[in-house]
């Protein structure tokens, strides 16, 4: 199957590689020439502009966006709207606000172009492990592009699915990230408590994390990553206790306020990220380490 890809950051490039390995023909565009050249060397077809990418694709076209949410996504969608034709599909696989996705779907629908919002999870591990895909929008477009989703997912039978109309994909991904905030905070607080008794009880936090990974009711991929981080740097001396948020946790909490749905754990986890930008704490260092481990997010290093 043929697909266009716009946005060749780390995730976009890895998704392109996975598609190429799956036998798909991928035409790519990114303002960074070296990013294009890197995946072209691996079999993709490069385009020097969005307009060239649209011209190169056969109709009906399908173009996947992996660009920052907000204005950058809106700008690319508006450019595509003036060049694409009835029956074409635009897929936003980034972390857009679901309300923005609903608006983009309406704008493109006036041109007869279909918009799919695809919540995408998997971070830097997606190339090897596959991506979890939550698809919102037109069900017929989903079915047409299902071979692409099957290739990107962990397996052709699992890890992807159609979750509802326009906005549903990014809404579900927003909630997913809110839950992620809560899980990460719980691990960070628990290990921080054990740190306080480490010397008295001779606790090895890396060893404990490894024990919990097998058979424990709190085992998870995040715990696997915590164990790796503690093995590599038991004191987390390399990392400052400064944890960014990509925005989806805020959107989740804002939605809970609008709907009157209590989210105490997720709300407090978001507040703790704000706290991390103040004086250092071990729990915040572990949060930063986990974000680096699962998503390749930038950490602030201490220089040690």
PDB file of C-alpha atoms in Angstrom:
ATOM      1  CA  UNK A   1       0.000   0.000   0.000  1.00  0.00           C
ATOM      2  CA  UNK A   2       1.160   3.565  -0.727  1.00  0.00           C
ATOM      3  CA  UNK A   3       1.270   6.228   1.985  1.00  0.00           C
ATOM      4  CA  UNK A   4       2.632   9.739   2.423  1.00  0.00           C
ATOM      5  CA  UNK A   5       4.416  10.673   5.658  1.00  0.00           C
ATOM      6  CA  UNK A   6       4.913  14.266   6.790  1.00  0.00           C
ATOM      7  CA  UNK A   7       7.116  14.792   9.836  1.00  0.00           C
ATOM      8  CA  UNK A   8      10.267  12.755  10.309  1.00  0.00           C
ATOM      9  CA  UNK A   9      11.115  13.241  13.934  1.00  0.00           C
ATOM     10  CA  UNK A  10      12.183  10.155  15.826  1.00  0.00           C
ATOM     11  CA  UNK A  11       8.722   8.588  15.899  1.00  0.00           C
ATOM     12  CA  UNK A  12       7.802   9.557  12.330  1.00  0.00           C
ATOM     13  CA  UNK A  13      11.068   8.146  11.013  1.00  0.00           C
ATOM     14  CA  UNK A  14      10.628   4.894  12.939  1.00  0.00           C
ATOM     15  CA  UNK A  15       7.052   4.537  11.735  1.00  0.00           C
ATOM     16  CA  UNK A  16       8.298   5.005   8.173  1.00  0.00           C
ATOM     17  CA  UNK A  17      10.895   2.286   8.696  1.00  0.00           C
ATOM     18  CA  UNK A  18       8.295  -0.116  10.062  1.00  0.00           C
ATOM     19  CA  UNK A  19       6.036   0.557   7.077  1.00  0.00           C
ATOM     20  CA  UNK A  20       8.901  -0.025   4.657  1.00  0.00           C
ATOM     21  CA  UNK A  21       9.720  -3.324   6.351  1.00  0.00           C
ATOM     22  CA  UNK A  22       6.060  -4.247   5.952  1.00  0.00           C
ATOM     23  CA  UNK A  23       6.273  -3.779   2.190  1.00  0.00           C
ATOM     24  CA  UNK A  24       4.500  -0.429   1.913  1.00  0.00           C
ATOM     25  CA  UNK A  25       5.582   2.311  -0.485  1.00  0.00           C
ATOM     26  CA  UNK A  26       6.190   5.501   1.529  1.00  0.00           C
ATOM     27  CA  UNK A  27       6.713   9.019   0.156  1.00  0.00           C
ATOM     28  CA  UNK A  28       8.163  11.300   2.823  1.00  0.00           C
ATOM     29  CA  UNK A  29       8.523  15.005   3.478  1.00  0.00           C
ATOM     30  CA  UNK A  30      10.193  16.927   6.290  1.00  0.00           C
ATOM     31  CA  UNK A  31      11.703  20.431   6.206  1.00  0.00           C
ATOM     32  CA  UNK A  32      14.941  18.883   7.502  1.00  0.00           C
ATOM     33  CA  UNK A  33      16.707  17.525   4.418  1.00  0.00           C
ATOM     34  CA  UNK A  34      18.904  15.133   6.386  1.00  0.00           C
ATOM     35  CA  UNK A  35      15.869  13.555   8.034  1.00  0.00           C
ATOM     36  CA  UNK A  36      14.439  12.870   4.578  1.00  0.00           C
ATOM     37  CA  UNK A  37      17.749  11.585   3.251  1.00  0.00           C
ATOM     38  CA  UNK A  38      18.102   9.142   6.147  1.00  0.00           C
ATOM     39  CA  UNK A  39      14.850   7.297   5.424  1.00  0.00           C
ATOM     40  CA  UNK A  40      15.302   7.600   1.655  1.00  0.00           C
ATOM     41  CA  UNK A  41      18.508   5.606   2.067  1.00  0.00           C
ATOM     42  CA  UNK A  42      16.359   2.909   3.666  1.00  0.00           C
ATOM     43  CA  UNK A  43      13.861   2.758   0.809  1.00  0.00           C
ATOM     44  CA  UNK A  44      11.459   5.683   1.175  1.00  0.00           C
ATOM     45  CA  UNK A  45      10.816   8.131  -1.673  1.00  0.00           C
ATOM     46  CA  UNK A  46      11.696  11.707  -0.821  1.00  0.00           C
ATOM     47  CA  UNK A  47       9.673  14.814  -1.704  1.00  0.00           C
ATOM     48  CA  UNK A  48      11.057  18.344  -1.522  1.00  0.00           C
ATOM     49  CA  UNK A  49       7.732  19.919  -0.546  1.00  0.00           C
ATOM     50  CA  UNK A  50       4.252  19.069   0.656  1.00  0.00           C
ATOM     51  CA  UNK A  51       2.960  19.900  -2.811  1.00  0.00           C
ATOM     52  CA  UNK A  52       5.401  17.477  -4.439  1.00  0.00           C
ATOM     53  CA  UNK A  53       4.421  14.765  -1.992  1.00  0.00           C
ATOM     54  CA  UNK A  54       0.739  15.219  -2.902  1.00  0.00           C
ATOM     55  CA  UNK A  55       1.536  15.107  -6.637  1.00  0.00           C
ATOM     56  CA  UNK A  56       3.655  11.969  -6.250  1.00  0.00           C
ATOM     57  CA  UNK A  57       0.977   9.948  -4.475  1.00  0.00           C
ATOM     58  CA  UNK A  58      -1.574   8.068  -6.534  1.00  0.00           C
ATOM     59  CA  UNK A  59      -5.268   8.710  -5.879  1.00  0.00           C
ATOM     60  CA  UNK A  60      -7.020   8.191  -3.588  1.00  0.00           C
ATOM     61  CA  UNK A  61      -4.191   9.492  -1.439  1.00  0.00           C
ATOM     62  CA  UNK A  62      -3.462   8.844   2.225  1.00  0.00           C
ATOM     63  CA  UNK A  63      -1.054  11.128   4.097  1.00  0.00           C
ATOM     64  CA  UNK A  64       0.051  10.541   7.697  1.00  0.00           C
ATOM     65  CA  UNK A  65       1.106  13.555   9.783  1.00  0.00           C
ATOM     66  CA  UNK A  66       3.592  13.282  12.648  1.00  0.00           C
ATOM     67  CA  UNK A  67       4.081  16.968  13.429  1.00  0.00           C
ATOM     68  CA  UNK A  68       3.724  18.943  16.680  1.00  0.00           C
ATOM     69  CA  UNK A  69       0.175  19.582  17.840  1.00  0.00           C
ATOM     70  CA  UNK A  70      -1.532  22.936  17.606  1.00  0.00           C
ATOM     71  CA  UNK A  71      -0.509  25.500  15.005  1.00  0.00           C
ATOM     72  CA  UNK A  72       2.003  23.251  13.162  1.00  0.00           C
ATOM     73  CA  UNK A  73      -0.646  20.569  12.572  1.00  0.00           C
ATOM     74  CA  UNK A  74      -3.256  23.153  11.608  1.00  0.00           C
ATOM     75  CA  UNK A  75      -0.855  24.779   9.138  1.00  0.00           C
ATOM     76  CA  UNK A  76      -0.056  21.461   7.429  1.00  0.00           C
ATOM     77  CA  UNK A  77      -3.726  20.443   7.251  1.00  0.00           C
ATOM     78  CA  UNK A  78      -4.633  23.801   5.685  1.00  0.00           C
ATOM     79  CA  UNK A  79      -1.896  23.384   3.079  1.00  0.00           C
ATOM     80  CA  UNK A  80      -3.042  19.878   2.281  1.00  0.00           C
ATOM     81  CA  UNK A  81      -6.674  20.999   2.009  1.00  0.00           C
ATOM     82  CA  UNK A  82      -5.846  23.159  -0.997  1.00  0.00           C
ATOM     83  CA  UNK A  83      -4.106  20.345  -2.889  1.00  0.00           C
ATOM     84  CA  UNK A  84      -5.947  17.132  -2.068  1.00  0.00           C
ATOM     85  CA  UNK A  85      -9.003  15.724  -3.806  1.00  0.00           C
ATOM     86  CA  UNK A  86     -12.306  14.071  -2.939  1.00  0.00           C
ATOM     87  CA  UNK A  87     -11.704  10.666  -1.362  1.00  0.00           C
ATOM     88  CA  UNK A  88      -8.207  11.457  -0.079  1.00  0.00           C
ATOM     89  CA  UNK A  89      -7.414  10.830   3.594  1.00  0.00           C
ATOM     90  CA  UNK A  90      -5.348  12.862   6.064  1.00  0.00           C
ATOM     91  CA  UNK A  91      -4.209  10.997   9.197  1.00  0.00           C
ATOM     92  CA  UNK A  92      -3.006  12.889  12.269  1.00  0.00           C
ATOM     93  CA  UNK A  93      -0.914  10.525  14.368  1.00  0.00           C
ATOM     94  CA  UNK A  94       0.404  13.234  16.668  1.00  0.00           C
ATOM     95  CA  UNK A  95      -0.764  14.281  20.134  1.00  0.00           C
ATOM     96  CA  UNK A  96      -3.414  16.773  19.059  1.00  0.00           C
ATOM     97  CA  UNK A  97      -6.249  17.979  21.235  1.00  0.00           C
ATOM     98  CA  UNK A  98      -9.344  16.005  20.262  1.00  0.00           C
ATOM     99  CA  UNK A  99     -11.384  19.193  19.818  1.00  0.00           C
ATOM    100  CA  UNK A 100      -8.818  20.447  17.291  1.00  0.00           C
ATOM    101  CA  UNK A 101      -9.145  17.118  15.474  1.00  0.00           C
ATOM    102  CA  UNK A 102     -12.913  17.491  15.284  1.00  0.00           C
ATOM    103  CA  UNK A 103     -12.436  20.942  13.772  1.00  0.00           C
ATOM    104  CA  UNK A 104      -9.853  19.688  11.238  1.00  0.00           C
ATOM    105  CA  UNK A 105     -12.242  16.914  10.211  1.00  0.00           C
ATOM    106  CA  UNK A 106     -14.972  19.473   9.504  1.00  0.00           C
ATOM    107  CA  UNK A 107     -12.633  21.691   7.465  1.00  0.00           C
ATOM    108  CA  UNK A 108     -11.441  18.810   5.292  1.00  0.00           C
ATOM    109  CA  UNK A 109     -14.944  17.374   4.913  1.00  0.00           C
ATOM    110  CA  UNK A 110     -15.975  20.524   3.037  1.00  0.00           C
ATOM    111  CA  UNK A 111     -13.425  19.525   0.379  1.00  0.00           C
ATOM    112  CA  UNK A 112     -14.519  15.890   0.383  1.00  0.00           C
ATOM    113  CA  UNK A 113     -11.293  14.883   2.160  1.00  0.00           C
ATOM    114  CA  UNK A 114     -11.472  12.476   5.113  1.00  0.00           C
ATOM    115  CA  UNK A 115      -9.621  13.081   8.379  1.00  0.00           C
ATOM    116  CA  UNK A 116      -8.580  10.295  10.773  1.00  0.00           C
ATOM    117  CA  UNK A 117      -7.239  11.122  14.232  1.00  0.00           C
ATOM    118  CA  UNK A 118      -4.971   8.327  15.424  1.00  0.00           C
ATOM    119  CA  UNK A 119      -3.780   8.311  19.015  1.00  0.00           C
ATOM    120  CA  UNK A 120      -0.351   6.702  18.824  1.00  0.00           C
ATOM    121  CA  UNK A 121       1.524   5.118  21.732  1.00  0.00           C
ATOM    122  CA  UNK A 122       4.803   3.268  21.699  1.00  0.00           C
ATOM    123  CA  UNK A 123       7.460   5.950  21.877  1.00  0.00           C
ATOM    124  CA  UNK A 124      10.971   5.106  20.800  1.00  0.00           C
ATOM    125  CA  UNK A 125      10.246   1.372  21.108  1.00  0.00           C
ATOM    126  CA  UNK A 126       7.603   1.313  18.387  1.00  0.00           C
ATOM    127  CA  UNK A 127       9.977   0.333  15.587  1.00  0.00           C
ATOM    128  CA  UNK A 128      10.730  -3.002  17.240  1.00  0.00           C
ATOM    129  CA  UNK A 129       7.633  -3.547  19.401  1.00  0.00           C
ATOM    130  CA  UNK A 130       4.948  -1.907  17.284  1.00  0.00           C
ATOM    131  CA  UNK A 131       2.627   1.000  18.018  1.00  0.00           C
ATOM    132  CA  UNK A 132      -0.676   1.028  19.885  1.00  0.00           C
ATOM    133  CA  UNK A 133      -3.116   2.844  17.587  1.00  0.00           C
ATOM    134  CA  UNK A 134      -6.470   4.357  18.613  1.00  0.00           C
ATOM    135  CA  UNK A 135      -8.295   5.435  15.451  1.00  0.00           C
ATOM    136  CA  UNK A 136     -11.128   7.955  15.240  1.00  0.00           C
ATOM    137  CA  UNK A 137     -13.019   9.220  12.188  1.00  0.00           C
ATOM    138  CA  UNK A 138     -14.703   7.665   9.190  1.00  0.00           C
ATOM    139  CA  UNK A 139     -15.096   3.899   9.574  1.00  0.00           C
ATOM    140  CA  UNK A 140     -14.753   3.267   5.823  1.00  0.00           C
ATOM    141  CA  UNK A 141     -11.450   5.138   5.703  1.00  0.00           C
ATOM    142  CA  UNK A 142     -10.293   3.086   8.672  1.00  0.00           C
ATOM    143  CA  UNK A 143     -11.129  -0.124   6.842  1.00  0.00           C
ATOM    144  CA  UNK A 144      -9.390   1.042   3.678  1.00  0.00           C
ATOM    145  CA  UNK A 145      -6.224   1.862   5.605  1.00  0.00           C
ATOM    146  CA  UNK A 146      -6.345  -1.119   7.941  1.00  0.00           C
ATOM    147  CA  UNK A 147      -3.332  -2.779   6.225  1.00  0.00           C
ATOM    148  CA  UNK A 148      -1.264   0.224   7.356  1.00  0.00           C
ATOM    149  CA  UNK A 149      -2.537  -0.022  10.924  1.00  0.00           C
ATOM    150  CA  UNK A 150      -1.876  -3.771  10.975  1.00  0.00           C
ATOM    151  CA  UNK A 151       1.739  -3.145   9.922  1.00  0.00           C
ATOM    152  CA  UNK A 152       2.350  -0.463  12.546  1.00  0.00           C
ATOM    153  CA  UNK A 153       0.608  -2.326  15.381  1.00  0.00           C
ATOM    154  CA  UNK A 154       2.356  -4.898  17.604  1.00  0.00           C
ATOM    155  CA  UNK A 155       0.586  -7.625  15.606  1.00  0.00           C
ATOM    156  CA  UNK A 156      -2.032  -7.785  12.836  1.00  0.00           C
ATOM    157  CA  UNK A 157      -4.547  -8.994  15.423  1.00  0.00           C
ATOM    158  CA  UNK A 158      -3.935  -6.687  18.379  1.00  0.00           C
ATOM    159  CA  UNK A 159      -2.833  -3.261  19.520  1.00  0.00           C
ATOM    160  CA  UNK A 160      -4.961  -1.188  17.144  1.00  0.00           C
ATOM    161  CA  UNK A 161      -8.641  -0.475  16.611  1.00  0.00           C
ATOM    162  CA  UNK A 162     -11.378   1.877  15.523  1.00  0.00           C
ATOM    163  CA  UNK A 163     -12.665   3.658  18.648  1.00  0.00           C
ATOM    164  CA  UNK A 164     -15.286   6.071  17.321  1.00  0.00           C
ATOM    165  CA  UNK A 165     -16.040   9.174  15.197  1.00  0.00           C
ATOM    166  CA  UNK A 166     -13.798  12.186  14.646  1.00  0.00           C
ATOM    167  CA  UNK A 167     -11.964  13.175  17.816  1.00  0.00           C
ATOM    168  CA  UNK A 168     -12.388   9.796  19.496  1.00  0.00           C
ATOM    169  CA  UNK A 169      -8.878   8.615  18.669  1.00  0.00           C
ATOM    170  CA  UNK A 170      -7.169  11.612  20.210  1.00  0.00           C
ATOM    171  CA  UNK A 171      -9.605  11.699  23.129  1.00  0.00           C
ATOM    172  CA  UNK A 172      -8.774   8.083  24.026  1.00  0.00           C
ATOM    173  CA  UNK A 173      -5.049   8.831  23.676  1.00  0.00           C
ATOM    174  CA  UNK A 174      -5.471  11.852  25.965  1.00  0.00           C
ATOM    175  CA  UNK A 175      -7.005   9.644  28.646  1.00  0.00           C
ATOM    176  CA  UNK A 176      -4.272   7.046  28.037  1.00  0.00           C
ATOM    177  CA  UNK A 177      -1.636   9.671  28.785  1.00  0.00           C
ATOM    178  CA  UNK A 178      -3.491  10.840  31.872  1.00  0.00           C
ATOM    179  CA  UNK A 179      -3.432   7.275  33.213  1.00  0.00           C
ATOM    180  CA  UNK A 180       0.257   7.097  32.346  1.00  0.00           C
ATOM    181  CA  UNK A 181       0.842  10.177  34.526  1.00  0.00           C
ATOM    182  CA  UNK A 182      -0.816   8.461  37.486  1.00  0.00           C
ATOM    183  CA  UNK A 183       1.057   5.170  37.094  1.00  0.00           C
ATOM    184  CA  UNK A 184       4.415   6.874  36.793  1.00  0.00           C
ATOM    185  CA  UNK A 185       3.755   9.029  39.846  1.00  0.00           C
ATOM    186  CA  UNK A 186       2.788   5.978  41.941  1.00  0.00           C
ATOM    187  CA  UNK A 187       6.034   4.196  41.071  1.00  0.00           C
ATOM    188  CA  UNK A 188       8.061   7.340  41.763  1.00  0.00           C
ATOM    189  CA  UNK A 189       6.461   7.879  45.181  1.00  0.00           C
ATOM    190  CA  UNK A 190       6.882   4.247  46.224  1.00  0.00           C
ATOM    191  CA  UNK A 191      10.550   4.186  45.370  1.00  0.00           C
ATOM    192  CA  UNK A 192      11.021   7.526  47.091  1.00  0.00           C
ATOM    193  CA  UNK A 193       9.539   6.031  50.281  1.00  0.00           C
ATOM    194  CA  UNK A 194      11.902   3.065  50.074  1.00  0.00           C
ATOM    195  CA  UNK A 195      14.811   5.435  49.529  1.00  0.00           C
ATOM    196  CA  UNK A 196      14.069   6.976  52.926  1.00  0.00           C
ATOM    197  CA  UNK A 197      14.592   3.564  54.591  1.00  0.00           C
ATOM    198  CA  UNK A 198      17.300   2.327  52.257  1.00  0.00           C
ATOM    199  CA  UNK A 199      20.246   2.699  54.611  1.00  0.00           C
ATOM    200  CA  UNK A 200      18.422   1.361  57.672  1.00  0.00           C
ATOM    201  CA  UNK A 201      17.019  -1.714  55.907  1.00  0.00           C
ATOM    202  CA  UNK A 202      19.861  -2.131  53.391  1.00  0.00           C
ATOM    203  CA  UNK A 203      17.473  -1.858  50.462  1.00  0.00           C
ATOM    204  CA  UNK A 204      18.692  -2.215  46.884  1.00  0.00           C
ATOM    205  CA  UNK A 205      16.114  -0.332  44.832  1.00  0.00           C
ATOM    206  CA  UNK A 206      17.260  -1.761  41.501  1.00  0.00           C
ATOM    207  CA  UNK A 207      17.020  -5.297  42.908  1.00  0.00           C
ATOM    208  CA  UNK A 208      13.535  -4.629  44.296  1.00  0.00           C
ATOM    209  CA  UNK A 209      12.361  -3.290  40.948  1.00  0.00           C
ATOM    210  CA  UNK A 210      13.690  -6.434  39.288  1.00  0.00           C
ATOM    211  CA  UNK A 211      11.907  -8.680  41.818  1.00  0.00           C
ATOM    212  CA  UNK A 212       8.611  -6.863  41.266  1.00  0.00           C
ATOM    213  CA  UNK A 213       8.884  -7.327  37.513  1.00  0.00           C
ATOM    214  CA  UNK A 214       8.127 -11.051  37.822  1.00  0.00           C
ATOM    215  CA  UNK A 215       4.803 -12.284  39.208  1.00  0.00           C
ATOM    216  CA  UNK A 216       3.920  -9.089  41.072  1.00  0.00           C
ATOM    217  CA  UNK A 217       0.479  -7.546  40.639  1.00  0.00           C
ATOM    218  CA  UNK A 218       2.197  -4.188  39.939  1.00  0.00           C
ATOM    219  CA  UNK A 219       4.440  -5.495  37.170  1.00  0.00           C
ATOM    220  CA  UNK A 220       4.281  -3.448  33.966  1.00  0.00           C
ATOM    221  CA  UNK A 221       6.375  -2.084  31.135  1.00  0.00           C
ATOM    222  CA  UNK A 222       6.876   1.109  33.120  1.00  0.00           C
ATOM    223  CA  UNK A 223       8.292  -0.981  35.983  1.00  0.00           C
ATOM    224  CA  UNK A 224      10.611  -2.699  33.500  1.00  0.00           C
ATOM    225  CA  UNK A 225      11.886   0.730  32.471  1.00  0.00           C
ATOM    226  CA  UNK A 226      12.241   1.825  36.107  1.00  0.00           C
ATOM    227  CA  UNK A 227      14.359  -1.267  36.789  1.00  0.00           C
ATOM    228  CA  UNK A 228      16.586  -0.426  33.815  1.00  0.00           C
ATOM    229  CA  UNK A 229      16.980   3.190  34.938  1.00  0.00           C
ATOM    230  CA  UNK A 230      17.930   2.185  38.506  1.00  0.00           C
ATOM    231  CA  UNK A 231      20.448  -0.407  37.290  1.00  0.00           C
ATOM    232  CA  UNK A 232      22.144   2.168  35.093  1.00  0.00           C
ATOM    233  CA  UNK A 233      22.206   4.954  37.687  1.00  0.00           C
ATOM    234  CA  UNK A 234      21.074   3.827  41.180  1.00  0.00           C
ATOM    235  CA  UNK A 235      21.173   7.363  42.596  1.00  0.00           C
ATOM    236  CA  UNK A 236      19.799   8.950  39.393  1.00  0.00           C
ATOM    237  CA  UNK A 237      22.630  11.433  39.732  1.00  0.00           C
ATOM    238  CA  UNK A 238      22.778  12.159  36.007  1.00  0.00           C
ATOM    239  CA  UNK A 239      19.222  13.492  35.839  1.00  0.00           C
ATOM    240  CA  UNK A 240      17.741  16.642  37.278  1.00  0.00           C
ATOM    241  CA  UNK A 241      14.334  16.309  38.951  1.00  0.00           C
ATOM    242  CA  UNK A 242      12.628  18.327  36.213  1.00  0.00           C
ATOM    243  CA  UNK A 243       9.675  16.680  34.462  1.00  0.00           C
ATOM    244  CA  UNK A 244       7.992  18.277  31.453  1.00  0.00           C
ATOM    245  CA  UNK A 245       4.407  17.624  30.399  1.00  0.00           C
ATOM    246  CA  UNK A 246       3.346  17.385  26.766  1.00  0.00           C
ATOM    247  CA  UNK A 247      -0.081  18.894  27.408  1.00  0.00           C
ATOM    248  CA  UNK A 248      -2.310  15.834  27.347  1.00  0.00           C
ATOM    249  CA  UNK A 249      -2.334  15.484  31.126  1.00  0.00           C
ATOM    250  CA  UNK A 250      -3.564  19.069  31.371  1.00  0.00           C
ATOM    251  CA  UNK A 251      -6.255  18.406  28.763  1.00  0.00           C
ATOM    252  CA  UNK A 252      -7.376  15.299  30.662  1.00  0.00           C
ATOM    253  CA  UNK A 253      -7.755  17.254  33.897  1.00  0.00           C
ATOM    254  CA  UNK A 254      -9.470  20.149  32.114  1.00  0.00           C
ATOM    255  CA  UNK A 255     -11.956  17.697  30.591  1.00  0.00           C
ATOM    256  CA  UNK A 256     -12.668  16.195  34.006  1.00  0.00           C
ATOM    257  CA  UNK A 257     -13.476  19.665  35.356  1.00  0.00           C
ATOM    258  CA  UNK A 258     -15.834  20.390  32.438  1.00  0.00           C
ATOM    259  CA  UNK A 259     -17.636  17.060  32.888  1.00  0.00           C
ATOM    260  CA  UNK A 260     -17.563  16.996  36.689  1.00  0.00           C
ATOM    261  CA  UNK A 261     -15.771  13.649  36.666  1.00  0.00           C
ATOM    262  CA  UNK A 262     -13.302  13.239  39.580  1.00  0.00           C
ATOM    263  CA  UNK A 263      -9.726  12.402  38.583  1.00  0.00           C
ATOM    264  CA  UNK A 264      -7.820  12.834  41.865  1.00  0.00           C
ATOM    265  CA  UNK A 265      -4.849  10.606  41.035  1.00  0.00           C
ATOM    266  CA  UNK A 266      -4.277  12.007  37.538  1.00  0.00           C
ATOM    267  CA  UNK A 267      -4.810  15.582  38.750  1.00  0.00           C
ATOM    268  CA  UNK A 268      -2.259  15.192  41.543  1.00  0.00           C
ATOM    269  CA  UNK A 269       0.192  13.497  39.184  1.00  0.00           C
ATOM    270  CA  UNK A 270      -0.026  16.546  36.929  1.00  0.00           C
ATOM    271  CA  UNK A 271       0.545  18.835  39.919  1.00  0.00           C
ATOM    272  CA  UNK A 272       3.636  16.817  40.853  1.00  0.00           C
ATOM    273  CA  UNK A 273       5.077  17.487  37.407  1.00  0.00           C
ATOM    274  CA  UNK A 274       4.679  21.163  38.131  1.00  0.00           C
ATOM    275  CA  UNK A 275       6.360  20.514  41.486  1.00  0.00           C
ATOM    276  CA  UNK A 276       9.317  18.917  39.744  1.00  0.00           C
ATOM    277  CA  UNK A 277      10.266  22.237  38.203  1.00  0.00           C
ATOM    278  CA  UNK A 278      11.014  23.467  41.700  1.00  0.00           C
ATOM    279  CA  UNK A 279      13.793  22.030  43.969  1.00  0.00           C
ATOM    280  CA  UNK A 280      14.986  18.478  43.174  1.00  0.00           C
ATOM    281  CA  UNK A 281      13.427  15.316  44.597  1.00  0.00           C
ATOM    282  CA  UNK A 282      14.226  11.663  43.956  1.00  0.00           C
ATOM    283  CA  UNK A 283      10.669  10.829  42.861  1.00  0.00           C
ATOM    284  CA  UNK A 284      10.789  13.558  40.209  1.00  0.00           C
ATOM    285  CA  UNK A 285      14.147  12.282  38.986  1.00  0.00           C
ATOM    286  CA  UNK A 286      12.598   8.856  38.504  1.00  0.00           C
ATOM    287  CA  UNK A 287       9.701  10.399  36.581  1.00  0.00           C
ATOM    288  CA  UNK A 288      12.161  12.145  34.283  1.00  0.00           C
ATOM    289  CA  UNK A 289      14.133   8.910  33.838  1.00  0.00           C
ATOM    290  CA  UNK A 290      10.979   6.991  32.908  1.00  0.00           C
ATOM    291  CA  UNK A 291       9.966   9.562  30.270  1.00  0.00           C
ATOM    292  CA  UNK A 292      13.436   9.304  28.766  1.00  0.00           C
ATOM    293  CA  UNK A 293      13.288   5.507  28.804  1.00  0.00           C
ATOM    294  CA  UNK A 294       9.902   4.969  27.187  1.00  0.00           C
ATOM    295  CA  UNK A 295       9.678   7.924  24.858  1.00  0.00           C
ATOM    296  CA  UNK A 296      13.167   9.278  24.276  1.00  0.00           C
ATOM    297  CA  UNK A 297      12.141  12.575  25.868  1.00  0.00           C
ATOM    298  CA  UNK A 298      14.901  15.032  26.736  1.00  0.00           C
ATOM    299  CA  UNK A 299      16.139  15.091  30.326  1.00  0.00           C
ATOM    300  CA  UNK A 300      18.125  17.795  32.066  1.00  0.00           C
ATOM    301  CA  UNK A 301      21.442  16.262  33.140  1.00  0.00           C
ATOM    302  CA  UNK A 302      23.426  17.160  36.240  1.00  0.00           C
ATOM    303  CA  UNK A 303      26.798  16.561  34.594  1.00  0.00           C
ATOM    304  CA  UNK A 304      27.729  13.794  37.050  1.00  0.00           C
TER     305      UNK A 304
END
